[in-house]
Every structure is written in C-alpha cells, then in structure tokens.
CSV table of C-alpha atoms in Angstrom, one decimal:
chain,number,residue,atom,x,y,z
A,218,ASP,CA,0.0,0.0,0.0
A,219,LEU,CA,3.0,2.3,0.1
A,220,PRO,CA,4.1,4.4,-2.9
A,221,TRP,CA,7.2,2.2,-3.5
A,222,HIS,CA,7.9,3.8,-7.0
A,223,GLN,CA,8.6,7.1,-5.2
A,224,MET,CA,10.3,5.7,-2.1
A,225,LEU,CA,12.7,3.6,-4.0
A,226,ARG,CA,14.2,6.6,-5.7
A,227,TRP,CA,15.3,7.9,-2.3
A,228,VAL,CA,16.4,4.5,-1.1
A,229,MET,CA,18.6,4.1,-4.3
A,230,LEU,CA,20.0,7.6,-3.9
A,231,GLY,CA,20.9,6.9,-0.3
A,232,LEU,CA,22.5,3.6,-1.2
A,233,GLY,CA,24.5,5.3,-3.9
A,234,MET,CA,25.8,7.8,-1.5
A,235,LEU,CA,26.7,5.1,1.0
A,236,MET,CA,28.8,3.4,-1.7
A,237,ILE,CA,31.1,6.3,-2.0
A,238,SER,CA,31.2,7.0,1.8
A,239,ASN,CA,33.7,5.7,4.4
A,240,VAL,CA,31.1,3.5,6.0
A,241,GLN,CA,32.6,0.0,6.7
A,242,TYR,CA,30.3,-3.0,6.5
A,243,ALA,CA,30.7,-6.4,8.0
A,244,LYS,CA,32.1,-9.2,5.8
A,245,VAL,CA,30.5,-12.6,5.3
A,246,PRO,CA,31.0,-14.6,8.6
A,247,THR,CA,33.3,-17.6,8.8
A,248,VAL,CA,31.6,-20.8,8.1
A,249,GLY,CA,32.8,-23.9,9.9
A,250,PHE,CA,32.5,-26.0,13.1
A,251,ARG,CA,35.8,-25.5,14.8
A,252,SER,CA,34.8,-22.6,17.1
A,253,VAL,CA,31.6,-21.1,18.5
A,254,LYS,CA,32.1,-18.0,16.3
A,255,ALA,CA,32.3,-20.2,13.2
A,256,VAL,CA,29.2,-22.2,14.2
A,257,LEU,CA,27.2,-19.0,14.7
A,258,GLY,CA,28.4,-17.8,11.3
A,259,THR,CA,27.3,-21.1,9.7
A,260,LEU,CA,23.9,-20.7,11.3
A,261,LEU,CA,23.6,-17.1,10.1
A,262,VAL,CA,24.5,-18.1,6.5
A,263,ALA,CA,22.2,-21.1,6.6
A,264,GLY,CA,19.3,-18.9,7.9
A,265,THR,CA,19.9,-16.4,5.2
A,266,LEU,CA,19.8,-19.0,2.5
A,267,VAL,CA,16.6,-20.5,4.0
A,268,GLY,CA,15.0,-17.0,4.0
A,269,VAL,CA,16.1,-16.2,0.5
A,270,ILE,CA,14.7,-19.5,-0.8
A,271,PHE,CA,11.4,-19.8,1.0
A,272,LEU,CA,10.5,-16.1,1.7
A,273,PRO,CA,12.2,-14.1,-1.0
A,274,GLN,CA,9.6,-11.3,-1.1
A,275,LYS,CA,9.4,-10.8,2.6
A,276,PHE,CA,13.1,-11.5,3.4
A,277,PHE,CA,15.3,-9.5,1.0
A,278,PHE,CA,14.4,-5.9,1.8
A,279,PRO,CA,14.4,-6.2,5.6
A,280,ALA,CA,17.6,-8.2,5.6
A,281,LEU,CA,19.4,-5.9,3.4
A,282,MET,CA,18.2,-2.8,5.1
A,283,SER,CA,19.3,-4.2,8.5
A,284,TYR,CA,22.7,-4.8,7.0
A,285,VAL,CA,23.0,-1.2,5.7
A,286,LEU,CA,21.7,0.2,9.0
A,287,TRP,CA,24.1,-2.0,11.0
A,288,GLY,CA,27.1,-0.6,9.0
A,289,ILE,CA,25.9,3.0,9.5
A,290,GLY,CA,25.3,2.5,13.2
A,291,ARG,CA,28.6,0.8,13.7
A,292,THR,CA,30.5,3.5,11.9
A,293,VAL,CA,28.7,6.2,14.0
A,294,LEU,CA,29.4,4.5,17.3
A,295,ILE,CA,33.1,4.0,16.4
A,296,GLY,CA,33.4,7.6,15.4
A,297,LEU,CA,31.8,8.8,18.6
A,298,TYR,CA,34.1,6.5,20.7
A,299,GLU,CA,37.2,7.9,19.0
A,300,ARG,CA,36.1,11.4,20.0
A,301,LEU,CA,35.8,10.6,23.7
A,302,PRO,CA,38.0,12.8,25.9
A,303,GLY,CA,41.4,11.3,26.7
A,304,ARG,CA,41.5,9.3,23.5
A,305,GLU,CA,43.6,11.9,21.5
A,306,ASP,CA,47.0,10.4,22.4
A,307,GLU,CA,46.0,6.8,21.7
A,308,THR,CA,44.3,7.8,18.4
A,309,ARG,CA,47.3,9.8,17.3
A,310,LEU,CA,49.6,6.9,18.1
A,311,THR,CA,47.5,4.3,16.3
A,312,ARG,CA,46.3,6.3,13.3
A,313,ARG,CA,49.0,7.5,10.9
A,314,ASP,CA,47.0,7.9,7.8
A,315,ASP,CA,46.0,11.5,8.7
A,316,ASP,CA,49.3,12.5,10.1
A,317,ASP,CA,50.8,15.9,9.3
A,318,PRO,CA,53.3,15.6,6.4
A,319,ASP,CA,55.9,17.5,8.5
A,320,ASP,CA,55.7,14.8,11.2
A,321,ILE,CA,56.2,12.1,8.6
A,322,VAL,CA,59.3,13.9,7.2
A,323,GLU,CA,60.6,14.3,10.8
A,324,ARG,CA,60.1,10.6,11.5
A,325,ARG,CA,61.9,9.7,8.3
A,326,GLU,CA,64.9,12.0,9.2
A,327,ARG,CA,65.2,10.4,12.7
A,328,ARG,CA,65.0,7.0,11.2
A,329,ARG,CA,67.7,7.9,8.7
A,330,ARG,CA,70.0,9.4,11.3
A,331,ARG,CA,69.6,6.4,13.6
A,332,HIS,CA,70.3,4.0,10.7
A,333,ASN,CA,73.5,6.0,9.8
A,334,ARG,CA,74.6,6.1,13.4
A,335,LEU,CA,74.2,2.3,13.7
A,336,THR,CA,75.9,1.5,10.4
A,337,ASP,CA,78.9,3.7,11.2
A,338,GLY,CA,79.9,1.3,14.0
A,339,SER,CA,78.8,3.3,17.0
A,340,THR,CA,77.6,1.2,19.9
A,341,GLU,CA,75.2,3.8,21.2
A,342,SER,CA,71.6,2.9,21.5
A,343,PRO,CA,69.2,4.9,19.4
A,344,GLU,CA,67.6,7.9,21.1
A,345,ASP,CA,64.1,7.2,19.8
A,346,PRO,CA,63.3,3.5,19.8
A,347,VAL,CA,59.7,4.0,18.5
A,348,ALA,CA,59.8,5.9,15.3
C-alpha cells in the first residue's frame, strides 16, 4: 500500500551515497564448526539461505536494510568512541593515515640518522626506539 515507486528513488539515492562513503560494512561470517564463532556464522549463512529460498519477497528488503543500518550505526558508534575525551593520544599513536606531512618527514629523518649512526659502527643505543 506504500508508494514504492517514489520511495525507491530515495532509497537508491541513499545507497548510492553510501557506496562512496567511508562506512565500513561487515564481511560474510566464517563458516565452519571449529569454534563457537564459526558455528554462529554457519547458522547465520544457513538462515539467510533459507530466508532467500522460502520467503524471498518478505526477506530480501528487511535483511538488506538491516545490513545497511548496521554498517551505518557501527560507523557512527566507532566515530563517537574515538572522539571521547582522553583518546587523543591513543588515536594519534595508532592512526597514521591522517598525520601531518611534516611529522612524517621528521620521523623519516630520525630513522635515517639512527640508521646512519648504527651502520657507522657506533655502539650507542638509538635515542628514539619508537619511530
């Protein structure tokens, strides 16, 4: 009874925008019987196959929308968690993809100086072991 021909335009536009976003989605779970996680993954995959085979019209849309919403919600929660006070130092140490280019050049210079000092035969320990 809903105007699907109009609603699907907006759904497709939203999905298209999500394709070019930084939202990370879950991968297909591991299938197997060696661990509890693998058994749960097997049950999820089997349940999905049963739903697709026996209830395709009632299963596809809710399952895929829950997958999309799970990815969005997970990304939002991770982003909020990284912004908590006191997480700046830990985030800066673990994430190097957004480092300042000057910091990267400085690290390379320290690494080069340390390498030159160690290859020249000096027995001194490096001043910065984590670079």
